[in-house]
Amino acid sequence: LYASMLYNGKCVEQSKAEAAKFYRSAVERGNVSAMNNLANMLFTGDGIDVDQKEAARLFKEAADSGIVPAMCNYAYMLNHGLGLQTDKEEAARYYKMAADEGNANAMFIYACMLENGDGIAPNEAEASIYYKKAADNGNEEAIQKMNNGECNIF
């Protein structure tokens, strides 16, 4: 909590570098939310030096512990080879995990990967299902795709 207060400057003077120290301490104690927060800071260099390799490690650990935003972030890093080797198949697996937890953006990206066979076997039927789920959950790109008749919904 104090790390978030420092990061956002709520009730204390904002200090992202100090927030990172408190997040690191919480990470050492196994706090998965702190893993995700510190990984975000490391990925973008927000108040601390960029370290995408460490960001990827932390995102993966948080993702494997059920933190949905970390699933998306780790999948993004895998998909684009940021901080680790590109692995589209593993990226698809993490996007699917996040999609199945209700993340509309992950639903859309996973549907695109299915439609295009990007790292996984193409599957238009399953892609259509995930596009519809994404649209139903408010993803604007999926809504546009559905409205343009680009998806075959059964």
Coordinates of C-alpha atoms in Angstrom, one line a residue:
L1 CA 0.0 0.0 0.0
Y2 CA 2.8 2.4 0.9
A3 CA 4.6 1.7 -2.4
S4 CA 1.4 2.6 -4.3
M5 CA 1.0 5.8 -2.2
L6 CA 4.6 6.8 -3.1
Y7 CA 4.1 5.8 -6.8
N8 CA 0.9 7.9 -7.1
G9 CA 1.9 10.7 -4.6
K10 CA -1.2 10.0 -2.5
C11 CA -0.9 11.5 1.0
V12 CA 2.9 11.5 0.6
E13 CA 5.4 13.2 -1.8
Q14 CA 5.6 11.2 -5.0
S15 CA 8.8 9.2 -5.4
K16 CA 8.7 6.4 -8.0
A17 CA 12.3 5.4 -7.1
E18 CA 11.2 4.9 -3.4
A19 CA 8.1 3.1 -4.6
A20 CA 10.2 0.7 -6.5
K21 CA 12.3 0.0 -3.4
F22 CA 9.1 -0.9 -1.4
Y23 CA 7.7 -3.0 -4.4
R24 CA 11.0 -4.9 -4.4
S25 CA 10.7 -5.6 -0.7
A26 CA 7.1 -6.8 -1.2
V27 CA 8.3 -9.0 -4.2
E28 CA 10.9 -10.6 -1.9
R29 CA 8.0 -11.6 0.4
G30 CA 6.1 -13.1 -2.5
N31 CA 3.5 -10.3 -3.1
V32 CA 2.3 -11.0 -6.7
S33 CA 0.6 -7.6 -7.1
A34 CA 3.9 -5.9 -6.3
M35 CA 5.5 -8.2 -8.9
N36 CA 3.2 -6.9 -11.5
N37 CA 3.6 -3.2 -10.4
L38 CA 7.4 -3.4 -10.3
A39 CA 7.5 -5.3 -13.6
N40 CA 5.5 -2.4 -15.2
M41 CA 8.0 0.1 -13.9
L42 CA 10.9 -2.0 -15.1
F43 CA 9.4 -2.5 -18.5
T44 CA 8.8 1.2 -19.2
G45 CA 11.5 2.7 -17.1
D46 CA 8.9 4.6 -15.0
G47 CA 11.0 6.2 -12.3
I48 CA 13.7 3.5 -12.5
D49 CA 16.1 2.1 -15.1
V50 CA 14.5 -0.1 -17.8
D51 CA 15.2 -3.8 -17.3
Q52 CA 13.0 -5.8 -19.7
K53 CA 14.5 -9.1 -18.8
E54 CA 13.6 -8.7 -15.1
A55 CA 10.2 -7.3 -16.1
A56 CA 9.5 -10.4 -18.1
R57 CA 10.6 -12.7 -15.2
L58 CA 8.3 -10.8 -12.8
F59 CA 5.4 -10.7 -15.2
K60 CA 5.6 -14.4 -15.7
E61 CA 5.7 -15.2 -12.0
A62 CA 2.7 -12.9 -11.4
A63 CA 0.9 -14.3 -14.4
D64 CA 1.5 -17.9 -13.2
S65 CA 0.0 -16.8 -9.9
G66 CA -3.2 -15.6 -11.5
I67 CA -2.7 -11.8 -12.0
V68 CA -4.5 -11.2 -15.3
P69 CA -2.8 -7.9 -16.3
A70 CA 0.6 -9.7 -15.9
M71 CA -0.7 -12.5 -18.2
C72 CA -1.3 -9.9 -20.9
N73 CA 2.0 -8.1 -20.3
Y74 CA 4.0 -11.3 -20.4
A75 CA 2.2 -12.4 -23.5
Y76 CA 3.0 -9.1 -25.1
M77 CA 6.6 -9.4 -24.3
L78 CA 6.7 -13.0 -25.7
N79 CA 4.8 -12.0 -28.8
H80 CA 7.3 -9.1 -29.6
G81 CA 10.5 -10.6 -28.2
L82 CA 10.9 -7.9 -25.5
G83 CA 13.3 -8.9 -22.7
L84 CA 13.2 -12.5 -23.9
Q85 CA 13.1 -14.6 -27.0
T86 CA 10.0 -14.3 -29.2
D87 CA 7.7 -17.2 -28.6
K88 CA 4.4 -16.7 -30.3
E89 CA 3.0 -20.1 -29.2
E90 CA 3.7 -19.3 -25.6
A91 CA 2.3 -15.8 -26.1
A92 CA -0.9 -17.3 -27.4
R93 CA -1.1 -19.5 -24.4
Y94 CA -0.9 -16.5 -22.0
Y95 CA -3.3 -14.4 -24.1
K96 CA -5.8 -17.3 -23.9
M97 CA -5.3 -17.5 -20.1
A98 CA -6.1 -13.8 -19.8
A99 CA -9.0 -14.1 -22.2
D100 CA -10.5 -17.0 -20.3
E101 CA -10.2 -14.8 -17.2
G102 CA -12.3 -12.1 -18.9
N103 CA -9.8 -9.7 -20.4
A104 CA -11.4 -8.3 -23.5
N105 CA -8.2 -7.1 -25.1
A106 CA -6.6 -10.6 -24.6
M107 CA -9.7 -12.1 -26.2
F108 CA -9.3 -9.9 -29.3
I109 CA -5.5 -10.6 -29.6
Y110 CA -6.0 -14.3 -29.1
A111 CA -8.8 -14.3 -31.7
C112 CA -6.4 -12.5 -34.2
M113 CA -3.7 -15.1 -33.5
L114 CA -6.2 -17.9 -34.1
E115 CA -7.6 -16.3 -37.3
N116 CA -4.1 -15.7 -38.8
G117 CA -2.4 -18.8 -37.5
D118 CA 0.1 -16.5 -35.7
G119 CA 2.2 -18.9 -33.6
I120 CA -0.7 -21.4 -33.3
A121 CA -2.7 -23.4 -35.7
P122 CA -5.4 -21.3 -37.5
N123 CA -8.9 -21.9 -36.3
E124 CA -11.5 -19.6 -37.7
A125 CA -14.4 -21.1 -35.7
E126 CA -12.6 -20.6 -32.4
A127 CA -11.4 -17.1 -33.5
S128 CA -15.0 -16.1 -34.2
I129 CA -16.0 -17.2 -30.7
Y130 CA -13.2 -15.1 -29.1
Y131 CA -14.0 -12.1 -31.4
K132 CA -17.6 -12.3 -30.2
K133 CA -16.5 -12.6 -26.5
A134 CA -14.2 -9.6 -27.0
A135 CA -17.0 -7.5 -28.6
D136 CA -19.5 -8.6 -25.9
N137 CA -16.9 -7.3 -23.3
G138 CA -16.5 -4.0 -25.0
N139 CA -13.4 -4.3 -27.1
E140 CA -13.8 -1.6 -29.8
E141 CA -11.7 -3.4 -32.5
A142 CA -13.8 -6.6 -32.1
I143 CA -17.0 -4.6 -32.2
Q144 CA -15.9 -2.9 -35.4
K145 CA -14.9 -6.3 -36.9
M146 CA -18.3 -7.8 -36.0
N147 CA -20.2 -4.8 -37.4
N148 CA -18.2 -5.0 -40.6
G149 CA -19.3 -8.6 -41.0
E150 CA -15.7 -9.9 -40.8
C151 CA -16.6 -12.7 -38.4
N152 CA -18.6 -15.8 -39.0
I153 CA -20.5 -16.3 -35.7
F154 CA -22.3 -19.6 -35.4

